[in-house]
mmCIF file with all atom_site columns, C-alpha atoms and ligand atoms in Angstrom:
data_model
loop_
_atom_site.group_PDB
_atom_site.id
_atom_site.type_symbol
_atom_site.label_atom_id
_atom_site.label_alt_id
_atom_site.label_comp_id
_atom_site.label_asym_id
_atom_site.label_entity_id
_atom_site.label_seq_id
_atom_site.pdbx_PDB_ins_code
_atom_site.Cartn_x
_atom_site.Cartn_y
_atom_site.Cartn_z
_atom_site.occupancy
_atom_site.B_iso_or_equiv
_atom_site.pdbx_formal_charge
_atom_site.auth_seq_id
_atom_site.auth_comp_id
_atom_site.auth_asym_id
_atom_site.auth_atom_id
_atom_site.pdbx_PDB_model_num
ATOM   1   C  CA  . UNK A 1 1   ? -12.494 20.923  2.602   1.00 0.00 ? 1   UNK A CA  1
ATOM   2   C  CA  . UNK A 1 2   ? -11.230 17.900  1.242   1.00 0.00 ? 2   UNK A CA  1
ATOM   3   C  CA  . UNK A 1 3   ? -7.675  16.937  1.097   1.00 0.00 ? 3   UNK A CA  1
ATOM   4   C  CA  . UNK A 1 4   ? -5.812  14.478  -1.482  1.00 0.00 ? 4   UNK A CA  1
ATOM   5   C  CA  . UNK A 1 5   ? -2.960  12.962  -1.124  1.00 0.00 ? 5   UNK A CA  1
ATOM   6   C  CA  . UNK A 1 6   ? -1.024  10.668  -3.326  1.00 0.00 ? 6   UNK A CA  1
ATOM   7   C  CA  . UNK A 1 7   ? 1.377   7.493   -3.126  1.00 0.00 ? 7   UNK A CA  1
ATOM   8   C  CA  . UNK A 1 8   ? 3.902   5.505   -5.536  1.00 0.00 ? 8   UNK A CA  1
ATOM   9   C  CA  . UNK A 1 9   ? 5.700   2.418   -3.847  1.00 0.00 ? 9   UNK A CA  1
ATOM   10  C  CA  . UNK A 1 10  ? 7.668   -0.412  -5.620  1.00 0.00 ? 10  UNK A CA  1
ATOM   11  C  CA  . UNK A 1 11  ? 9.667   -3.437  -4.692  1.00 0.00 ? 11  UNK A CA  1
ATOM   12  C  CA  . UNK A 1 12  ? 11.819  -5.509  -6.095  1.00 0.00 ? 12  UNK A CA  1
ATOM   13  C  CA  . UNK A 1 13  ? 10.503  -9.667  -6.699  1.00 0.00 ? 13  UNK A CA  1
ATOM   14  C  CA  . UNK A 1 14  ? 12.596  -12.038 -5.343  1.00 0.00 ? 14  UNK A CA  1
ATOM   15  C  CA  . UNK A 1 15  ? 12.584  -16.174 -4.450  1.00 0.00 ? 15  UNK A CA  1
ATOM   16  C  CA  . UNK A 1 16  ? 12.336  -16.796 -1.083  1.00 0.00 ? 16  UNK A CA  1
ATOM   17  C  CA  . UNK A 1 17  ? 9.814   -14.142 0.020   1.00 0.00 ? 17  UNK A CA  1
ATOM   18  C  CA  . UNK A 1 18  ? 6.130   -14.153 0.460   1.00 0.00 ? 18  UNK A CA  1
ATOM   19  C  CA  . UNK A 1 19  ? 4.137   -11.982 -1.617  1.00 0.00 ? 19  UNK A CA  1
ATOM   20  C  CA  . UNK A 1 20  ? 1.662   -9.773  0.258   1.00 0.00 ? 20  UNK A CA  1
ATOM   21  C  CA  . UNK A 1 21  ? 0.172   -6.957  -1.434  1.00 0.00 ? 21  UNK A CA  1
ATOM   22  C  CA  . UNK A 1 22  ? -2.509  -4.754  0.539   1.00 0.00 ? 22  UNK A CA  1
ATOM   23  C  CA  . UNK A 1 23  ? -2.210  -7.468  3.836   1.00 0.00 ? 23  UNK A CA  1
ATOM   24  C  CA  . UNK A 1 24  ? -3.308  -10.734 1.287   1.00 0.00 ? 24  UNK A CA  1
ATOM   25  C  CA  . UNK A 1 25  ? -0.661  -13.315 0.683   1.00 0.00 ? 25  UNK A CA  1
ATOM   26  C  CA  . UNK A 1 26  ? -0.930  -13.937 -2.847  1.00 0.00 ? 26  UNK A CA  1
ATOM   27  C  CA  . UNK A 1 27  ? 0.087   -17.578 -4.066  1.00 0.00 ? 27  UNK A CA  1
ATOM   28  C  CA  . UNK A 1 28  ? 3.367   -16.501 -6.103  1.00 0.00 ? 28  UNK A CA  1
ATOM   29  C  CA  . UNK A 1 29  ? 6.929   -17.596 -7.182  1.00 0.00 ? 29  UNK A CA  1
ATOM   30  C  CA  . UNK A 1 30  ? 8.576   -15.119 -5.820  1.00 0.00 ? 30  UNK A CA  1
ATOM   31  C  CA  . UNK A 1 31  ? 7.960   -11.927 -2.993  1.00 0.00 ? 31  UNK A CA  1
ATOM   32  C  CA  . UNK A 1 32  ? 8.843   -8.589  -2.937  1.00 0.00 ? 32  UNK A CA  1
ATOM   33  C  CA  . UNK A 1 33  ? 11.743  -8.118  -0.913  1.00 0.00 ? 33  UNK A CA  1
ATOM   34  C  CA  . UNK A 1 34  ? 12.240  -5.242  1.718   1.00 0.00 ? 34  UNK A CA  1
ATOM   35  C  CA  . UNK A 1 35  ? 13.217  -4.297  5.232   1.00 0.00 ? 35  UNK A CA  1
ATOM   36  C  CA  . UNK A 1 36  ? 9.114   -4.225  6.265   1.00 0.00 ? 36  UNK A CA  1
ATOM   37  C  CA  . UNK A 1 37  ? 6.707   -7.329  4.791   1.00 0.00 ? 37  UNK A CA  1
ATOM   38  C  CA  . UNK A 1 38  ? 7.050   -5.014  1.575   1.00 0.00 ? 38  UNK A CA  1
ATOM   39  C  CA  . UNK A 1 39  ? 3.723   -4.345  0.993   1.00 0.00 ? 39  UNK A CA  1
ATOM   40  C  CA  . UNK A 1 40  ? 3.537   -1.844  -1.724  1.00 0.00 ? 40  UNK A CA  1
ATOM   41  C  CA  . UNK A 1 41  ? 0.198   -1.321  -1.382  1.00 0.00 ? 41  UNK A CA  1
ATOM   42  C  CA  . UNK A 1 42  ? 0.266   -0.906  1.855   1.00 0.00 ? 42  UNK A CA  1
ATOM   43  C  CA  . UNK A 1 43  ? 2.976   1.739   1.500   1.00 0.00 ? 43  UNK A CA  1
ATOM   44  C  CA  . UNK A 1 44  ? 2.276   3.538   -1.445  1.00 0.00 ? 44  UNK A CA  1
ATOM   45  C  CA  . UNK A 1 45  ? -1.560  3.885   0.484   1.00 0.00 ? 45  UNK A CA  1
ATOM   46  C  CA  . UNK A 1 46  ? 0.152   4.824   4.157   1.00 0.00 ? 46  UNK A CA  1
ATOM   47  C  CA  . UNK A 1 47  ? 1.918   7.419   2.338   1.00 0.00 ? 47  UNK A CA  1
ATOM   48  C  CA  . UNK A 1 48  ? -1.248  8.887   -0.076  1.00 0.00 ? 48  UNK A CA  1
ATOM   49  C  CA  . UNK A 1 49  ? -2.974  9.106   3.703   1.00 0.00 ? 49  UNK A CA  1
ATOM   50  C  CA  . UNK A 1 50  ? -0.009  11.360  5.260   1.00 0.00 ? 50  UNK A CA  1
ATOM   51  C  CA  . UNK A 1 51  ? 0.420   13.165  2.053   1.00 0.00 ? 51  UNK A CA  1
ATOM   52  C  CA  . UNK A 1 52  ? -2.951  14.407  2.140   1.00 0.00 ? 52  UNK A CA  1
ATOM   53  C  CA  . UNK A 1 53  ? -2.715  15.543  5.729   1.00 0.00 ? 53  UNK A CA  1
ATOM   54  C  CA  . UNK A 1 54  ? 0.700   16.859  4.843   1.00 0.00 ? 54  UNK A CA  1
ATOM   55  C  CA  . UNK A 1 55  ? 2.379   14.526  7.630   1.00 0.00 ? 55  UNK A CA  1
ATOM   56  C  CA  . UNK A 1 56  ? 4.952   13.451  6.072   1.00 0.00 ? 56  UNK A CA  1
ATOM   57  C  CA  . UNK A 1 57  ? 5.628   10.029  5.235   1.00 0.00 ? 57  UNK A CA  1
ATOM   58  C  CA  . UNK A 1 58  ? 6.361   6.668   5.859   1.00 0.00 ? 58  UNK A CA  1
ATOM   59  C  CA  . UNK A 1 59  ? 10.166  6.654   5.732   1.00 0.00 ? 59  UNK A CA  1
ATOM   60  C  CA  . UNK A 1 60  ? 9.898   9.163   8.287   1.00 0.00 ? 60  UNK A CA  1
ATOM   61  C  CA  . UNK A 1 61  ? 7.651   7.589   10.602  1.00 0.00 ? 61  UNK A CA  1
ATOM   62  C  CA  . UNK A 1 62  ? 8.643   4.175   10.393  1.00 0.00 ? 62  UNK A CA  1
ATOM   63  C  CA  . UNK A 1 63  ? 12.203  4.613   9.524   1.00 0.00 ? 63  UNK A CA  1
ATOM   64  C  CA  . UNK A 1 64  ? 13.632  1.306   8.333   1.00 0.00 ? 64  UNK A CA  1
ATOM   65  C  CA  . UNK A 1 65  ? 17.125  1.615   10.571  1.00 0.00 ? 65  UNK A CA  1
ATOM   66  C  CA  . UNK A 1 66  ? 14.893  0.853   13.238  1.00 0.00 ? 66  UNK A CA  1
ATOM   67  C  CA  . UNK A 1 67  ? 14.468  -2.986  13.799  1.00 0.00 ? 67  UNK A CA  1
ATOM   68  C  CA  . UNK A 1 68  ? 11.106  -2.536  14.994  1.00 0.00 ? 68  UNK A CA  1
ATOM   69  C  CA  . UNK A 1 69  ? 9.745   -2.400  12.048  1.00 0.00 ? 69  UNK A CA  1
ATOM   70  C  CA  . UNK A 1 70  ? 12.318  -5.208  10.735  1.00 0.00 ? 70  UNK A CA  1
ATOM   71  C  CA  . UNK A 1 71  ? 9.707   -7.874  8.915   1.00 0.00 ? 71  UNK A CA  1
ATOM   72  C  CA  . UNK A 1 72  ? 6.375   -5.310  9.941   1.00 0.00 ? 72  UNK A CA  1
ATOM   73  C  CA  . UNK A 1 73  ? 3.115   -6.116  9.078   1.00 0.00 ? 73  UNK A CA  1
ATOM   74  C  CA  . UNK A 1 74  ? 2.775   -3.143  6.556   1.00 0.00 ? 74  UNK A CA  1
ATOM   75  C  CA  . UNK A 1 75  ? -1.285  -2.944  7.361   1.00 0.00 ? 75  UNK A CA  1
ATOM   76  C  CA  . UNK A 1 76  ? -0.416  -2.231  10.946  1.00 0.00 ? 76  UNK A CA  1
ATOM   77  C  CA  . UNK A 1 77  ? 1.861   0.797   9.703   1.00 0.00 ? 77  UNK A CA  1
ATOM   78  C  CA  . UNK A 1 78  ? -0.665  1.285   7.537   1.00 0.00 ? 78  UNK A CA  1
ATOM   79  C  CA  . UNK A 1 79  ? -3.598  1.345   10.715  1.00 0.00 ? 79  UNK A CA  1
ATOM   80  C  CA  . UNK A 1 80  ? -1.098  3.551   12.441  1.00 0.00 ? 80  UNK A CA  1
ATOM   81  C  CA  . UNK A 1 81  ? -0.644  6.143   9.996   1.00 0.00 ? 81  UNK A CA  1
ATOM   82  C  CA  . UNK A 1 82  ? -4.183  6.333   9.495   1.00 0.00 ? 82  UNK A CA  1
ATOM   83  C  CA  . UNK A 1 83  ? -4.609  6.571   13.685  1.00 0.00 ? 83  UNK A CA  1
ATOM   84  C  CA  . UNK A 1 84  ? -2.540  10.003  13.673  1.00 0.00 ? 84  UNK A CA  1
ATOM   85  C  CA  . UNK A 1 85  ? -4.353  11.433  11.256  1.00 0.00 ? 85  UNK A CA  1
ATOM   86  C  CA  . UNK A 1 86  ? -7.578  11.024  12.883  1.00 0.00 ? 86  UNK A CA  1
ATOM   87  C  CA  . UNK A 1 87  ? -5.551  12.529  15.834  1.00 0.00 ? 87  UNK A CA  1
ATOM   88  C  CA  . UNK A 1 88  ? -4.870  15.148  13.877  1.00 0.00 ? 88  UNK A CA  1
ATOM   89  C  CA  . UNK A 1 89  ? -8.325  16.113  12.936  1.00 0.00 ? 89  UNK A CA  1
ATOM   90  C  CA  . UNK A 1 90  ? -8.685  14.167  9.454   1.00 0.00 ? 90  UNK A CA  1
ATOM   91  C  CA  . UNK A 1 91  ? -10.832 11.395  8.529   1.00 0.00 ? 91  UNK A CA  1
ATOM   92  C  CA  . UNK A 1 92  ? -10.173 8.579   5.183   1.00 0.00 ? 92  UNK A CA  1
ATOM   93  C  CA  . UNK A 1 93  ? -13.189 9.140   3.504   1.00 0.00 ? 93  UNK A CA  1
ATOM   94  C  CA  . UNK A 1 94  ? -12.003 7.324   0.315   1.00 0.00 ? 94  UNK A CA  1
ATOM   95  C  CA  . UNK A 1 95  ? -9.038  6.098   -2.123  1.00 0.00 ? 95  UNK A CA  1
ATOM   96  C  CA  . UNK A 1 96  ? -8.111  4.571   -5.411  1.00 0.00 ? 96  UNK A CA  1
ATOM   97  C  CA  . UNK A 1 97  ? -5.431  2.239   -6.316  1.00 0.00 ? 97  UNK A CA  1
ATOM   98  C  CA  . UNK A 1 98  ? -3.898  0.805   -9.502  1.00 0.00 ? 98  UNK A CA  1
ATOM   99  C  CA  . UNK A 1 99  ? -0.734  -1.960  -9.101  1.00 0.00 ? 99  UNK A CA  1
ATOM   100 C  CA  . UNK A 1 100 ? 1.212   -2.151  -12.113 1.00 0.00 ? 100 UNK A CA  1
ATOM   101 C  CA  . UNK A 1 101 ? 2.399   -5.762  -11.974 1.00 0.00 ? 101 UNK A CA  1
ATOM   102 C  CA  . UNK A 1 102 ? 3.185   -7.803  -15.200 1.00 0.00 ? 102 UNK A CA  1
ATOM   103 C  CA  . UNK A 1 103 ? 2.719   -10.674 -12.611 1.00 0.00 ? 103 UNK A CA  1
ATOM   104 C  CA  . UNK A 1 104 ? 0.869   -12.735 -11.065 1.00 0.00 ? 104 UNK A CA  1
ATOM   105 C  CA  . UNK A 1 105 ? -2.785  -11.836 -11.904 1.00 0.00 ? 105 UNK A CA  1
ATOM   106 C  CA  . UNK A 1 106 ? -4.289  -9.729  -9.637  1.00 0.00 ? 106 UNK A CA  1
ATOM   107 C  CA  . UNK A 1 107 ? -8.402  -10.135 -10.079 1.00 0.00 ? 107 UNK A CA  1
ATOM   108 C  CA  . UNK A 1 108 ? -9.008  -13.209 -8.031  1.00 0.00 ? 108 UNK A CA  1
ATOM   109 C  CA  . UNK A 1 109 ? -7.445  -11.197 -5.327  1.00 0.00 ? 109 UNK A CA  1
ATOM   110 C  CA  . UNK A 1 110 ? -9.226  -7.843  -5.149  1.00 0.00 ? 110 UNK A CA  1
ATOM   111 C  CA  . UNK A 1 111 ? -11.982 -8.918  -3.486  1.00 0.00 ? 111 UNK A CA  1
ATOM   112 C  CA  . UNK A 1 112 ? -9.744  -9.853  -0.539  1.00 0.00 ? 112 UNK A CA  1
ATOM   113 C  CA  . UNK A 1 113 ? -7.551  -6.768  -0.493  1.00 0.00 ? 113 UNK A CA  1
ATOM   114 C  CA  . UNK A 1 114 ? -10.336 -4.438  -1.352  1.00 0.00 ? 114 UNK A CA  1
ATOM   115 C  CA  . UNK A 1 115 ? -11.922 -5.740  1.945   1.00 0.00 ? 115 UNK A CA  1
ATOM   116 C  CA  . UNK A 1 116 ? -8.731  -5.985  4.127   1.00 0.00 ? 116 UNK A CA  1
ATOM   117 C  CA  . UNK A 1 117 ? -8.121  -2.257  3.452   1.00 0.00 ? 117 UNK A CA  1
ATOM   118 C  CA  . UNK A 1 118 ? -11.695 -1.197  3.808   1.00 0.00 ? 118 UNK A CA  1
ATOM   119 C  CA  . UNK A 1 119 ? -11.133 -2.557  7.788   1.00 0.00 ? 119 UNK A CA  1
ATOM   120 C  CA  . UNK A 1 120 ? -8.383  -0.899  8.619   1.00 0.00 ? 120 UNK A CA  1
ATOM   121 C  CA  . UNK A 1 121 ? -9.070  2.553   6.880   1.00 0.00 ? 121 UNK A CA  1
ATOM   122 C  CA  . UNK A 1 122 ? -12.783 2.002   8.538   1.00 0.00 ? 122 UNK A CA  1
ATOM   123 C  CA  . UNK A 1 123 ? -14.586 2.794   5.540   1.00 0.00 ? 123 UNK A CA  1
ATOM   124 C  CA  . UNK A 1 124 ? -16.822 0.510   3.398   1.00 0.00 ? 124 UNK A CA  1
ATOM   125 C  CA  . UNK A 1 125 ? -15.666 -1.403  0.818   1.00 0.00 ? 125 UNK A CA  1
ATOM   126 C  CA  . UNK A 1 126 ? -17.075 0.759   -1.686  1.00 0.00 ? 126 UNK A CA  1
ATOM   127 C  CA  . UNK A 1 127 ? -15.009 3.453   -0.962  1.00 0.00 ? 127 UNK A CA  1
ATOM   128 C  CA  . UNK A 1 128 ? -11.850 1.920   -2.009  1.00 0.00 ? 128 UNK A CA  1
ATOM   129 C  CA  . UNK A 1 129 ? -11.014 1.509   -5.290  1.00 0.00 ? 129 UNK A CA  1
ATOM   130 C  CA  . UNK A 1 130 ? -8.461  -0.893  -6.510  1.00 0.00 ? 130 UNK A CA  1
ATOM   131 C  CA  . UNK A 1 131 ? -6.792  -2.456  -10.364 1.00 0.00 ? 131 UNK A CA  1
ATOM   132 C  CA  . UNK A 1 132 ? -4.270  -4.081  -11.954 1.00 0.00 ? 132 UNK A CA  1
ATOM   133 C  CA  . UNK A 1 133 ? -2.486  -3.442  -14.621 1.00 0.00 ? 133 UNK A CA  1
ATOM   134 C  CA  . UNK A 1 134 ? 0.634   -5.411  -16.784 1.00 0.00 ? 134 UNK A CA  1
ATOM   135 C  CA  . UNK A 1 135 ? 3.013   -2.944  -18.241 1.00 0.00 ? 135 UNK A CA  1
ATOM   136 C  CA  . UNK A 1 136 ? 2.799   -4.461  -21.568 1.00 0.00 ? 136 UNK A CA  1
ATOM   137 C  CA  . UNK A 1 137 ? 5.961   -5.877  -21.108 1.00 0.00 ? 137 UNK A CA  1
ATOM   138 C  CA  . UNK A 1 138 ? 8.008   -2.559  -20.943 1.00 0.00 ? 138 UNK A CA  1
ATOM   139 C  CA  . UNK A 1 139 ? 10.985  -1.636  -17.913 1.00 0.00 ? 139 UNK A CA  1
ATOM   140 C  CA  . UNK A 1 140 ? 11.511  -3.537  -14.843 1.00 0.00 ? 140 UNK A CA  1
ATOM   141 C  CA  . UNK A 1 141 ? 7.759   -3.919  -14.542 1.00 0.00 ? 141 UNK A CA  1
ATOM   142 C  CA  . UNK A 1 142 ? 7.672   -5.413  -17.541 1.00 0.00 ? 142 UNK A CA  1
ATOM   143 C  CA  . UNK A 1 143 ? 10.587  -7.480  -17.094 1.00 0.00 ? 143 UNK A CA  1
ATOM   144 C  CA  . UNK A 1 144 ? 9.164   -8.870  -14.011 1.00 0.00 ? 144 UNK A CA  1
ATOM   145 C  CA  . UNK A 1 145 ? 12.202  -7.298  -12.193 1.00 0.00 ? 145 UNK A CA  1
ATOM   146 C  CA  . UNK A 1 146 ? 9.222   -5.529  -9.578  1.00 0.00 ? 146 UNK A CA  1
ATOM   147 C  CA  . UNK A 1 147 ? 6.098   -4.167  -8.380  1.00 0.00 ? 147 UNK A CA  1
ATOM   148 C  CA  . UNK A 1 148 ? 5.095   -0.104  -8.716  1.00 0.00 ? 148 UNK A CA  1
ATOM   149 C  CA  . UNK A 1 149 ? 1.911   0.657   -6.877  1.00 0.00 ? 149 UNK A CA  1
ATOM   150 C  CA  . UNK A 1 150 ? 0.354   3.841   -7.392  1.00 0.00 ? 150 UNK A CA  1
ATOM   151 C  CA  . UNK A 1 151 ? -2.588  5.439   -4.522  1.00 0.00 ? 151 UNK A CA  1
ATOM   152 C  CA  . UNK A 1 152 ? -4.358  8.523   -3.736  1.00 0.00 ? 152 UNK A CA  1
ATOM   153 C  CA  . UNK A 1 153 ? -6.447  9.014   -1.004  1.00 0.00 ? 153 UNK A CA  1
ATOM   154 C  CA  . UNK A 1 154 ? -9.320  11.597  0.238   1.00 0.00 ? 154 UNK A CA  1
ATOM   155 C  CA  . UNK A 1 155 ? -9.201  12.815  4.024   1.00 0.00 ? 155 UNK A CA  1
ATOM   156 C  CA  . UNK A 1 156 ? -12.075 15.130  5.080   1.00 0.00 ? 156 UNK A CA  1
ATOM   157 C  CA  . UNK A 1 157 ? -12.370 16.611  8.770   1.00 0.00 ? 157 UNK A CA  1
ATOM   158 C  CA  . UNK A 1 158 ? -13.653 14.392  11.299  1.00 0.00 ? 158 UNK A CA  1
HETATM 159 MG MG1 . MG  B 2 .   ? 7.927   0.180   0.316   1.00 0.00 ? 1   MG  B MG1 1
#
């Protein structure tokens, strides 16, 4: 019985911010701004995880009134969300994500990310999955205005 679950983040970019995307600090400009370190692949993958088991998501666990979670490391949300789903009986076996970005280039970067995620999911790195993709120029993508992150995720019984 396997269960998929599926995740869409985005952020807006703005000066003054670091950009981290999936726990990697990527040389940029500008960062995506946001209550958390506004890691929308950290997000968009935390909530593809509780989607699958149905437990909610990550508004609702790590609700951003709370200060907290004011500046979080997104990959410890991330490591937490993926703790109480083992609790509840549900194991990451695998996921896939694409980050629509019309900047910076992501390539150079996957390695790292691909790698960063495969330690905190506990998996190996060939079970996670992981592109970029411009949006030819076309809405607030396009414009540069932000980052959309799209993720799904496979949970199996443990
Ligand atoms: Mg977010």
């Amino acid at each position: 019985m396997t269960r998929t679950g599926i995740g869409y983040d985005s952020h807006r970019l703005v000066v003054g911010r670091p950009l981290v995307l999936g726990g990697v600090v990527i040389p940029h400009a500008r960062g995506l701004a946001g209550h958390s370190d506004a890691d929308a692949i950290a997000h968009a993958l935390t909530d593809a995880i509780l989607g699958a088991a149905a437990m909610g998501d990550i508004g609702a666990m790590f609700p951003d009134t709370e200060s907290e979670w004011q500046d979080a490391d997104s990959m410890l949300l991330l490591g937490t969300a993926v703790a109480r789903v083992r609790d509840a009986g549900w194991r990451v076996v695998q996921c896939d994500i694409t980050v629509v970005a019309q900047e910076p280039k992501l390539a150079t970067h996957v390695p790292a990310i691909r790698a960063r995620i495969a330690e905190v999911l506990d998996v190996a790195i060939g079970q996670v999955g992981l592109k970029g993709k411009t949006n030819e120029g076309m809405g607030f993508v396009g414009r540069g205005e932000g980052i959309a992150v799209i993720a799904v995720a496979n949970l199996e019984p443990s």
